[in-house]
PDB file of C-alpha atoms in Angstrom:
ATOM      1  CA  MET A   1    -101.236-201.056 131.029  1.00 92.00           C
ATOM      2  CA  ALA A   2     -97.985-199.500 129.565  1.00 97.00           C
ATOM      3  CA  GLU A   3     -96.960-200.842 126.129  1.00 98.00           C
ATOM      4  CA  ILE A   4     -93.267-201.813 126.219  1.00 98.00           C
ATOM      5  CA  ILE A   5     -91.284-201.265 123.094  1.00 98.00           C
ATOM      6  CA  VAL A   6     -87.885-202.425 122.577  1.00 98.00           C
ATOM      7  CA  VAL A   7     -85.732-201.047 119.910  1.00 98.00           C
ATOM      8  CA  THR A   8     -83.094-203.529 118.964  1.00 97.00           C
ATOM      9  CA  SER A   9     -80.642-204.882 116.231  1.00 95.00           C
ATOM     10  CA  GLY A  10     -77.997-207.207 115.740  1.00 90.00           C
ATOM     11  CA  LYS A  11     -75.149-204.833 114.689  1.00 86.00           C
ATOM     12  CA  GLY A  12     -74.169-201.858 116.513  1.00 89.00           C
ATOM     13  CA  GLY A  13     -74.348-198.513 114.701  1.00 90.00           C
ATOM     14  CA  VAL A  14     -77.406-198.866 112.784  1.00 94.00           C
ATOM     15  CA  GLY A  15     -79.274-196.177 114.692  1.00 95.00           C
ATOM     16  CA  LYS A  16     -81.024-197.586 117.655  1.00 96.00           C
ATOM     17  CA  THR A  17     -80.569-194.701 119.734  1.00 96.00           C
ATOM     18  CA  THR A  18     -81.834-192.160 117.386  1.00 97.00           C
ATOM     19  CA  THR A  19     -84.582-194.406 116.632  1.00 98.00           C
ATOM     20  CA  SER A  20     -85.431-194.868 120.297  1.00 98.00           C
ATOM     21  CA  ALA A  21     -85.286-191.020 120.720  1.00 98.00           C
ATOM     22  CA  SER A  22     -87.360-190.151 117.781  1.00 98.00           C
ATOM     23  CA  LEU A  23     -90.019-192.964 118.789  1.00 98.00           C
ATOM     24  CA  ALA A  24     -90.310-191.515 122.546  1.00 98.00           C
ATOM     25  CA  CYS A  25     -90.740-187.985 121.185  1.00 98.00           C
ATOM     26  CA  GLY A  26     -93.175-188.874 118.457  1.00 98.00           C
ATOM     27  CA  LEU A  27     -95.383-190.561 121.079  1.00 98.00           C
ATOM     28  CA  ALA A  28     -95.015-187.894 123.823  1.00 98.00           C
ATOM     29  CA  ARG A  29     -95.819-185.088 120.700  1.00 98.00           C
ATOM     30  CA  ARG A  30     -99.155-187.313 120.319  1.00 98.00           C
ATOM     31  CA  GLY A  31     -99.950-186.839 124.111  1.00 98.00           C
ATOM     32  CA  LYS A  32     -98.880-190.392 125.150  1.00 98.00           C
ATOM     33  CA  LYS A  33     -97.222-190.257 128.573  1.00 98.00           C
ATOM     34  CA  THR A  34     -93.817-191.850 127.842  1.00 98.00           C
ATOM     35  CA  ALA A  35     -90.500-193.216 129.351  1.00 98.00           C
ATOM     36  CA  VAL A  36     -87.600-194.070 126.978  1.00 98.00           C
ATOM     37  CA  ILE A  37     -84.613-196.208 129.112  1.00 98.00           C
ATOM     38  CA  ASP A  38     -80.993-196.648 127.774  1.00 97.00           C
ATOM     39  CA  PHE A  39     -80.021-200.293 128.616  1.00 96.00           C
ATOM     40  CA  ASP A  40     -76.594-199.718 127.067  1.00 93.00           C
ATOM     41  CA  VAL A  41     -74.794-199.975 130.567  1.00 91.00           C
ATOM     42  CA  GLY A  42     -71.010-198.715 130.325  1.00 84.00           C
ATOM     43  CA  LEU A  43     -71.850-196.815 126.913  1.00 83.00           C
ATOM     44  CA  ARG A  44     -74.329-194.394 127.698  1.00 87.00           C
ATOM     45  CA  ASN A  45     -75.726-192.337 124.451  1.00 93.00           C
ATOM     46  CA  LEU A  46     -79.404-191.956 124.996  1.00 96.00           C
ATOM     47  CA  ASP A  47     -79.348-188.666 127.276  1.00 97.00           C
ATOM     48  CA  LEU A  48     -76.777-186.928 124.561  1.00 96.00           C
ATOM     49  CA  ILE A  49     -79.283-187.281 121.783  1.00 96.00           C
ATOM     50  CA  MET A  50     -82.109-186.355 124.099  1.00 97.00           C
ATOM     51  CA  GLY A  51     -80.011-183.427 125.068  1.00 96.00           C
ATOM     52  CA  CYS A  52     -80.147-183.921 128.866  1.00 97.00           C
ATOM     53  CA  GLU A  53     -76.669-185.049 129.559  1.00 95.00           C
ATOM     54  CA  ARG A  54     -75.888-182.466 131.918  1.00 95.00           C
ATOM     55  CA  ARG A  55     -79.083-183.356 133.931  1.00 96.00           C
ATOM     56  CA  VAL A  56     -78.117-186.980 134.818  1.00 96.00           C
ATOM     57  CA  VAL A  57     -77.625-187.251 138.529  1.00 96.00           C
ATOM     58  CA  TYR A  58     -78.855-191.165 138.951  1.00 96.00           C
ATOM     59  CA  ASP A  59     -79.296-193.581 136.643  1.00 96.00           C
ATOM     60  CA  PHE A  60     -81.001-196.856 135.658  1.00 96.00           C
ATOM     61  CA  VAL A  61     -78.456-198.790 138.067  1.00 95.00           C
ATOM     62  CA  ASN A  62     -78.636-196.887 140.830  1.00 95.00           C
ATOM     63  CA  VAL A  63     -82.575-197.393 140.865  1.00 96.00           C
ATOM     64  CA  THR A  64     -82.545-201.316 140.259  1.00 95.00           C
ATOM     65  CA  GLN A  65     -79.961-201.734 142.957  1.00 93.00           C
ATOM     66  CA  GLY A  66     -81.931-199.424 145.357  1.00 94.00           C
ATOM     67  CA  GLU A  67     -79.235-196.535 145.565  1.00 95.00           C
ATOM     68  CA  ALA A  68     -81.912-193.908 144.115  1.00 97.00           C
ATOM     69  CA  THR A  69     -85.728-193.833 143.713  1.00 98.00           C
ATOM     70  CA  LEU A  70     -87.122-194.079 140.098  1.00 98.00           C
ATOM     71  CA  LYS A  71     -88.523-190.320 140.934  1.00 97.00           C
ATOM     72  CA  GLN A  72     -85.194-189.339 141.579  1.00 98.00           C
ATOM     73  CA  ALA A  73     -83.606-190.788 138.371  1.00 98.00           C
ATOM     74  CA  LEU A  74     -86.122-189.963 135.782  1.00 98.00           C
ATOM     75  CA  ILE A  75     -85.224-186.799 133.856  1.00 98.00           C
ATOM     76  CA  LYS A  76     -88.309-185.058 132.386  1.00 98.00           C
ATOM     77  CA  ASP A  77     -87.844-183.611 128.994  1.00 98.00           C
ATOM     78  CA  LYS A  78     -87.951-179.894 128.401  1.00 97.00           C
ATOM     79  CA  ARG A  79     -89.841-179.743 125.165  1.00 97.00           C
ATOM     80  CA  PHE A  80     -92.804-182.412 126.447  1.00 98.00           C
ATOM     81  CA  ASP A  81     -94.219-182.380 129.666  1.00 98.00           C
ATOM     82  CA  ASN A  82     -94.990-186.117 129.272  1.00 98.00           C
ATOM     83  CA  LEU A  83     -91.722-187.339 128.180  1.00 98.00           C
ATOM     84  CA  TYR A  84     -89.183-188.763 130.549  1.00 98.00           C
ATOM     85  CA  VAL A  85     -85.405-190.215 130.069  1.00 98.00           C
ATOM     86  CA  LEU A  86     -83.856-192.743 132.193  1.00 98.00           C
ATOM     87  CA  ALA A  87     -80.152-192.973 131.739  1.00 97.00           C
ATOM     88  CA  ALA A  88     -77.843-195.866 131.668  1.00 95.00           C
ATOM     89  CA  SER A  89     -74.743-195.834 134.021  1.00 90.00           C
ATOM     90  CA  GLN A  90     -71.532-195.000 132.364  1.00 86.00           C
ATOM     91  CA  THR A  91     -69.348-196.393 135.289  1.00 81.00           C
ATOM     92  CA  ARG A  92     -70.945-199.914 135.896  1.00 83.00           C
ATOM     93  CA  ASP A  93     -70.155-203.057 134.236  1.00 77.00           C
ATOM     94  CA  LYS A  94     -72.680-204.481 131.909  1.00 74.00           C
ATOM     95  CA  ASP A  95     -73.666-207.306 134.448  1.00 80.00           C
ATOM     96  CA  ALA A  96     -74.818-204.766 136.721  1.00 87.00           C
ATOM     97  CA  LEU A  97     -78.483-205.093 135.443  1.00 93.00           C
ATOM     98  CA  ASN A  98     -80.626-207.945 136.476  1.00 93.00           C
ATOM     99  CA  ARG A  99     -84.043-209.257 135.265  1.00 95.00           C
ATOM    100  CA  GLU A 100     -85.881-208.409 138.932  1.00 96.00           C
ATOM    101  CA  GLY A 101     -84.423-204.721 139.024  1.00 96.00           C
ATOM    102  CA  VAL A 102     -85.435-204.255 135.290  1.00 97.00           C
ATOM    103  CA  GLU A 103     -89.119-205.563 136.068  1.00 97.00           C
ATOM    104  CA  LYS A 104     -89.389-203.449 139.225  1.00 97.00           C
ATOM    105  CA  VAL A 105     -88.437-200.394 137.202  1.00 98.00           C
ATOM    106  CA  LEU A 106     -91.153-201.290 134.734  1.00 98.00           C
ATOM    107  CA  LYS A 107     -94.021-201.877 136.960  1.00 98.00           C
ATOM    108  CA  GLU A 108     -93.405-198.568 138.695  1.00 98.00           C
ATOM    109  CA  LEU A 109     -93.848-196.835 135.667  1.00 98.00           C
ATOM    110  CA  ASP A 110     -96.773-198.775 134.897  1.00 98.00           C
ATOM    111  CA  ALA A 111     -98.383-197.990 138.288  1.00 98.00           C
ATOM    112  CA  ASP A 112     -97.092-194.150 137.361  1.00 98.00           C
ATOM    113  CA  GLY A 113     -99.458-194.278 134.495  1.00 98.00           C
ATOM    114  CA  PHE A 114     -96.971-194.286 131.292  1.00 98.00           C
ATOM    115  CA  GLU A 115     -98.658-195.532 128.185  1.00 98.00           C
ATOM    116  CA  PHE A 116     -95.350-196.218 126.595  1.00 98.00           C
ATOM    117  CA  ILE A 117     -91.798-197.443 127.581  1.00 98.00           C
ATOM    118  CA  ILE A 118     -89.329-197.481 125.065  1.00 98.00           C
ATOM    119  CA  CYS A 119     -86.370-199.663 125.750  1.00 98.00           C
ATOM    120  CA  ASP A 120     -83.088-198.559 123.876  1.00 97.00           C
ATOM    121  CA  SER A 121     -81.377-201.821 123.611  1.00 96.00           C
ATOM    122  CA  PRO A 122     -77.362-202.248 123.047  1.00 93.00           C
ATOM    123  CA  ALA A 123     -76.389-204.214 119.873  1.00 87.00           C
ATOM    124  CA  GLY A 124     -76.017-207.980 119.849  1.00 82.00           C
ATOM    125  CA  ILE A 125     -76.978-210.528 122.327  1.00 82.00           C
ATOM    126  CA  GLU A 126     -75.232-209.538 125.696  1.00 83.00           C
ATOM    127  CA  LYS A 127     -76.970-209.457 128.759  1.00 88.00           C
ATOM    128  CA  GLY A 128     -78.510-205.835 128.478  1.00 90.00           C
ATOM    129  CA  ALA A 129     -79.933-206.685 125.197  1.00 93.00           C
ATOM    130  CA  PHE A 130     -81.601-209.859 126.462  1.00 95.00           C
ATOM    131  CA  LEU A 131     -83.014-207.784 129.345  1.00 96.00           C
ATOM    132  CA  ALA A 132     -84.331-204.723 127.183  1.00 96.00           C
ATOM    133  CA  MET A 133     -85.956-207.291 125.078  1.00 97.00           C
ATOM    134  CA  TYR A 134     -87.488-209.840 127.736  1.00 97.00           C
ATOM    135  CA  PHE A 135     -90.147-207.734 128.751  1.00 98.00           C
ATOM    136  CA  ALA A 136     -91.467-206.285 125.587  1.00 98.00           C
ATOM    137  CA  ASP A 137     -94.876-206.327 123.928  1.00 98.00           C
ATOM    138  CA  GLN A 138     -93.638-204.741 120.573  1.00 98.00           C
ATOM    139  CA  ALA A 139     -90.190-204.774 119.007  1.00 98.00           C
ATOM    140  CA  VAL A 140     -88.557-202.750 116.786  1.00 98.00           C
ATOM    141  CA  VAL A 141     -85.811-204.218 114.494  1.00 98.00           C
ATOM    142  CA  VAL A 142     -83.367-201.397 113.143  1.00 97.00           C
ATOM    143  CA  VAL A 143     -81.659-202.855 110.032  1.00 97.00           C
ATOM    144  CA  ASN A 144     -79.106-201.307 107.487  1.00 96.00           C
ATOM    145  CA  PRO A 145     -80.116-202.519 104.078  1.00 96.00           C
ATOM    146  CA  GLU A 146     -76.920-204.318 103.602  1.00 94.00           C
ATOM    147  CA  VAL A 147     -76.112-208.157 104.229  1.00 95.00           C
ATOM    148  CA  SER A 148     -74.299-208.344 107.565  1.00 93.00           C
ATOM    149  CA  SER A 149     -76.727-205.938 109.151  1.00 94.00           C
ATOM    150  CA  VAL A 150     -79.591-208.369 107.888  1.00 95.00           C
ATOM    151  CA  ARG A 151     -78.012-211.410 109.027  1.00 94.00           C
ATOM    152  CA  ASP A 152     -77.144-210.072 112.561  1.00 93.00           C
ATOM    153  CA  SER A 153     -80.814-209.015 112.749  1.00 93.00           C
ATOM    154  CA  ASP A 154     -82.268-212.655 111.887  1.00 93.00           C
ATOM    155  CA  ARG A 155     -80.626-213.755 115.313  1.00 92.00           C
ATOM    156  CA  ILE A 156     -82.194-211.253 117.274  1.00 94.00           C
ATOM    157  CA  ILE A 157     -85.413-211.911 115.734  1.00 95.00           C
ATOM    158  CA  GLY A 158     -84.840-215.735 116.458  1.00 94.00           C
ATOM    159  CA  LEU A 159     -84.298-214.492 120.404  1.00 94.00           C
ATOM    160  CA  LEU A 160     -87.385-212.587 120.372  1.00 95.00           C
ATOM    161  CA  ASP A 161     -89.361-215.244 119.235  1.00 94.00           C
ATOM    162  CA  SER A 162     -87.983-217.673 121.796  1.00 94.00           C
ATOM    163  CA  LYS A 163     -86.492-216.033 124.956  1.00 92.00           C
ATOM    164  CA  THR A 164     -88.852-213.508 125.973  1.00 96.00           C
ATOM    165  CA  ARG A 165     -91.659-213.348 128.621  1.00 96.00           C
ATOM    166  CA  ARG A 166     -94.464-213.382 126.028  1.00 96.00           C
ATOM    167  CA  ALA A 167     -92.804-216.364 123.787  1.00 95.00           C
ATOM    168  CA  GLU A 168     -92.632-218.197 127.347  1.00 94.00           C
ATOM    169  CA  GLY A 169     -96.346-217.529 127.281  1.00 93.00           C
ATOM    170  CA  GLY A 170     -97.027-218.457 123.891  1.00 90.00           C
ATOM    171  CA  GLU A 171     -98.069-215.138 122.503  1.00 89.00           C
ATOM    172  CA  PRO A 172     -95.183-213.617 120.406  1.00 89.00           C
ATOM    173  CA  ILE A 173     -93.903-210.197 120.307  1.00 95.00           C
ATOM    174  CA  ARG A 174     -95.232-207.975 117.769  1.00 96.00           C
ATOM    175  CA  SER A 175     -92.081-207.451 115.789  1.00 97.00           C
ATOM    176  CA  HIS A 176     -91.586-204.748 113.247  1.00 98.00           C
ATOM    177  CA  LEU A 177     -88.671-203.874 110.665  1.00 98.00           C
ATOM    178  CA  LEU A 178     -87.307-200.351 110.601  1.00 98.00           C
ATOM    179  CA  LEU A 179     -84.677-199.582 108.000  1.00 98.00           C
ATOM    180  CA  THR A 180     -82.195-196.555 108.478  1.00 97.00           C
ATOM    181  CA  ARG A 181     -79.913-194.956 106.037  1.00 96.00           C
ATOM    182  CA  TYR A 182     -82.183-196.280 103.182  1.00 97.00           C
ATOM    183  CA  ASN A 183     -81.107-194.803  99.366  1.00 96.00           C
ATOM    184  CA  PRO A 184     -83.290-195.539  96.417  1.00 96.00           C
ATOM    185  CA  GLN A 185     -80.350-194.336  93.902  1.00 95.00           C
ATOM    186  CA  ARG A 186     -78.017-197.212  95.530  1.00 95.00           C
ATOM    187  CA  VAL A 187     -80.719-199.790  95.659  1.00 96.00           C
ATOM    188  CA  GLU A 188     -81.330-199.107  92.213  1.00 94.00           C
ATOM    189  CA  GLY A 189     -77.681-199.730  91.579  1.00 94.00           C
ATOM    190  CA  GLY A 190     -77.472-202.807  93.340  1.00 94.00           C
ATOM    191  CA  GLU A 191     -75.374-201.546  96.162  1.00 95.00           C
ATOM    192  CA  MET A 192     -77.991-201.755  98.843  1.00 96.00           C
ATOM    193  CA  LEU A 193     -80.624-204.166  99.455  1.00 97.00           C
ATOM    194  CA  SER A 194     -84.357-203.152  98.682  1.00 97.00           C
ATOM    195  CA  ILE A 195     -87.100-203.179 101.007  1.00 97.00           C
ATOM    196  CA  THR A 196     -88.649-206.079  99.773  1.00 97.00           C
ATOM    197  CA  ASP A 197     -85.187-208.202 100.085  1.00 96.00           C
ATOM    198  CA  VAL A 198     -84.713-207.242 103.710  1.00 97.00           C
ATOM    199  CA  GLU A 199     -88.448-208.270 104.386  1.00 97.00           C
ATOM    200  CA  GLU A 200     -88.563-211.445 102.660  1.00 97.00           C
ATOM    201  CA  VAL A 201     -85.166-212.282 104.573  1.00 96.00           C
ATOM    202  CA  LEU A 202     -86.453-211.561 108.026  1.00 97.00           C
ATOM    203  CA  GLY A 203     -90.040-212.189 107.405  1.00 96.00           C
ATOM    204  CA  LEU A 204     -90.858-208.775 109.082  1.00 97.00           C
ATOM    205  CA  LYS A 205     -93.370-205.914 108.092  1.00 97.00           C
ATOM    206  CA  THR A 206     -91.825-202.830 107.673  1.00 98.00           C
ATOM    207  CA  VAL A 207     -93.018-199.779 109.898  1.00 98.00           C
ATOM    208  CA  GLY A 208     -90.455-197.335 108.490  1.00 98.00           C
ATOM    209  CA  VAL A 209     -87.948-196.365 106.038  1.00 98.00           C
ATOM    210  CA  ILE A 210     -85.693-193.680 107.003  1.00 98.00           C
ATOM    211  CA  PRO A 211     -83.708-192.258 104.135  1.00 97.00           C
ATOM    212  CA  GLU A 212     -79.856-191.635 104.507  1.00 94.00           C
ATOM    213  CA  SER A 213     -79.671-187.879 105.616  1.00 93.00           C
ATOM    214  CA  GLY A 214     -76.835-185.725 107.034  1.00 93.00           C
ATOM    215  CA  ASP A 215     -79.925-184.516 109.058  1.00 95.00           C
ATOM    216  CA  VAL A 216     -79.844-187.515 111.450  1.00 94.00           C
ATOM    217  CA  LEU A 217     -76.159-186.560 112.547  1.00 92.00           C
ATOM    218  CA  ASN A 218     -76.840-183.045 112.938  1.00 93.00           C
ATOM    219  CA  ALA A 219     -79.935-183.483 115.037  1.00 94.00           C
ATOM    220  CA  SER A 220     -77.999-185.923 117.257  1.00 90.00           C
ATOM    221  CA  ASN A 221     -74.866-183.459 117.802  1.00 91.00           C
ATOM    222  CA  LYS A 222     -77.513-180.510 118.935  1.00 93.00           C
ATOM    223  CA  GLY A 223     -79.508-182.914 121.399  1.00 94.00           C
ATOM    224  CA  GLU A 224     -82.455-182.873 119.315  1.00 96.00           C
ATOM    225  CA  PRO A 225     -84.080-186.018 118.029  1.00 97.00           C
ATOM    226  CA  VAL A 226     -84.344-185.956 114.193  1.00 97.00           C
ATOM    227  CA  ILE A 227     -88.311-186.319 114.299  1.00 98.00           C
ATOM    228  CA  LEU A 228     -88.523-182.577 115.835  1.00 97.00           C
ATOM    229  CA  ASP A 229     -86.951-181.407 112.411  1.00 96.00           C
ATOM    230  CA  MET A 230     -90.208-181.755 110.343  1.00 95.00           C
ATOM    231  CA  GLU A 231     -88.115-179.893 107.444  1.00 96.00           C
ATOM    232  CA  SER A 232     -86.049-183.014 107.125  1.00 96.00           C
ATOM    233  CA  PRO A 233     -87.211-186.130 105.334  1.00 97.00           C
ATOM    234  CA  ALA A 234     -85.538-188.383 107.967  1.00 97.00           C
ATOM    235  CA  GLY A 235     -87.894-186.634 110.489  1.00 98.00           C
ATOM    236  CA  GLN A 236     -91.038-186.996 108.575  1.00 98.00           C
ATOM    237  CA  ALA A 237     -90.351-190.366 107.869  1.00 98.00           C
ATOM    238  CA  TYR A 238     -89.774-191.124 111.816  1.00 98.00           C
ATOM    239  CA  ASP A 239     -93.101-189.378 112.313  1.00 98.00           C
ATOM    240  CA  ASP A 240     -94.748-191.701 109.835  1.00 98.00           C
ATOM    241  CA  ALA A 241     -93.293-194.717 111.532  1.00 98.00           C
ATOM    242  CA  VAL A 242     -94.647-193.370 114.736  1.00 98.00           C
ATOM    243  CA  ALA A 243     -98.290-193.257 113.164  1.00 98.00           C
ATOM    244  CA  ARG A 244     -97.983-196.646 112.025  1.00 98.00           C
ATOM    245  CA  ILE A 245     -97.134-198.156 115.493  1.00 98.00           C
ATOM    246  CA  LEU A 246    -100.264-196.447 116.637  1.00 98.00           C
ATOM    247  CA  GLY A 247    -102.313-198.135 113.909  1.00 97.00           C
ATOM    248  CA  GLU A 248    -102.597-195.072 111.559  1.00 97.00           C
ATOM    249  CA  GLU A 249    -102.275-195.974 107.823  1.00 96.00           C
ATOM    250  CA  ARG A 250     -99.490-193.734 105.946  1.00 96.00           C
ATOM    251  CA  PRO A 251     -98.023-194.279 102.507  1.00 96.00           C
ATOM    252  CA  MET A 252     -94.107-195.260 102.540  1.00 96.00           C
ATOM    253  CA  ARG A 253     -92.228-192.200 101.779  1.00 95.00           C
ATOM    254  CA  PHE A 254     -88.746-191.653 100.425  1.00 94.00           C
ATOM    255  CA  THR A 255     -88.414-195.018  98.990  1.00 95.00           C
ATOM    256  CA  GLN A 256     -88.383-194.375  95.391  1.00 91.00           C
ATOM    257  CA  LEU A 257     -85.911-192.844  93.230  1.00 83.00           C
ATOM    258  CA  GLU A 258     -86.988-189.389  91.775  1.00 73.00           C
ATOM    259  CA  LYS A 259     -87.647-189.342  88.116  1.00 64.00           C
ATOM    260  CA  LYS A 260     -86.217-186.625  86.296  1.00 58.00           C
ATOM    261  CA  GLY A 261     -88.369-184.304  84.213  1.00 59.00           C
ATOM    262  CA  PHE A 262     -87.373-183.656  80.711  1.00 54.00           C
ATOM    263  CA  PHE A 263     -85.717-180.283  81.246  1.00 56.00           C
ATOM    264  CA  SER A 264     -83.705-181.683  84.295  1.00 58.00           C
ATOM    265  CA  LYS A 265     -82.074-184.277  81.771  1.00 54.00           C
ATOM    266  CA  LEU A 266     -81.845-181.679  79.199  1.00 58.00           C
ATOM    267  CA  PHE A 267     -79.976-179.146  81.295  1.00 61.00           C
ATOM    268  CA  GLY A 268     -78.202-181.751  83.725  1.00 59.00           C
ATOM    269  CA  GLY A 269     -79.918-180.697  86.624  1.00 54.00           C
TER     270      GLY A 269
END
């Protein structure tokens, strides 16, 4: 059975699509046959970050409405033979998706031997976000360590716990917290919430902490998910998150302020 993971948040602009692309690449790099689906109808971005925007012919809505086959719409990644992208429609209304169509696509991916299906959710609680989470087995809740992002994500966690197929069956989704744009210096200065603060408010365990880094934007602009840059702390942090999702133990890196040595202090380094 394919493991369906929704990447969700309450607030826009926190890094969901970056996270979806990086998780999908990380799983594929570990040999897992993976599909990543963009549920953000009307605001397609996943194909840009995956670097396949010029290869989109058919999209998710085309498949759910019987205008194309899944095989026609899936875009094979050029870096990994076992990774496929299903783009969102830029021209359709957000109500173009329906539960039956989404279920049909997910079942077909499962029948084709996919091990992981990553659902890149729109922000908030609109229909696309609900459909992205409804069939999920696991959720990665992406949060910036600031009050408004945490508050909005609390609402999403309530929906994950009550409005999904697993919740209806009495078996809750396994939800994880992923913190993005984390800056230990700002946490120490009281400008940003700490990991513990966010965990206590949301009641979730952290699966990854992605440090604030220009590498993320640079990678997105190049159509290369940042996880592929293993020189980058953000890329390494995403790789750690993938390992934890797969059950590996990894220390949480990039969360502490580096202490300056004596000579650094002396010479202002």
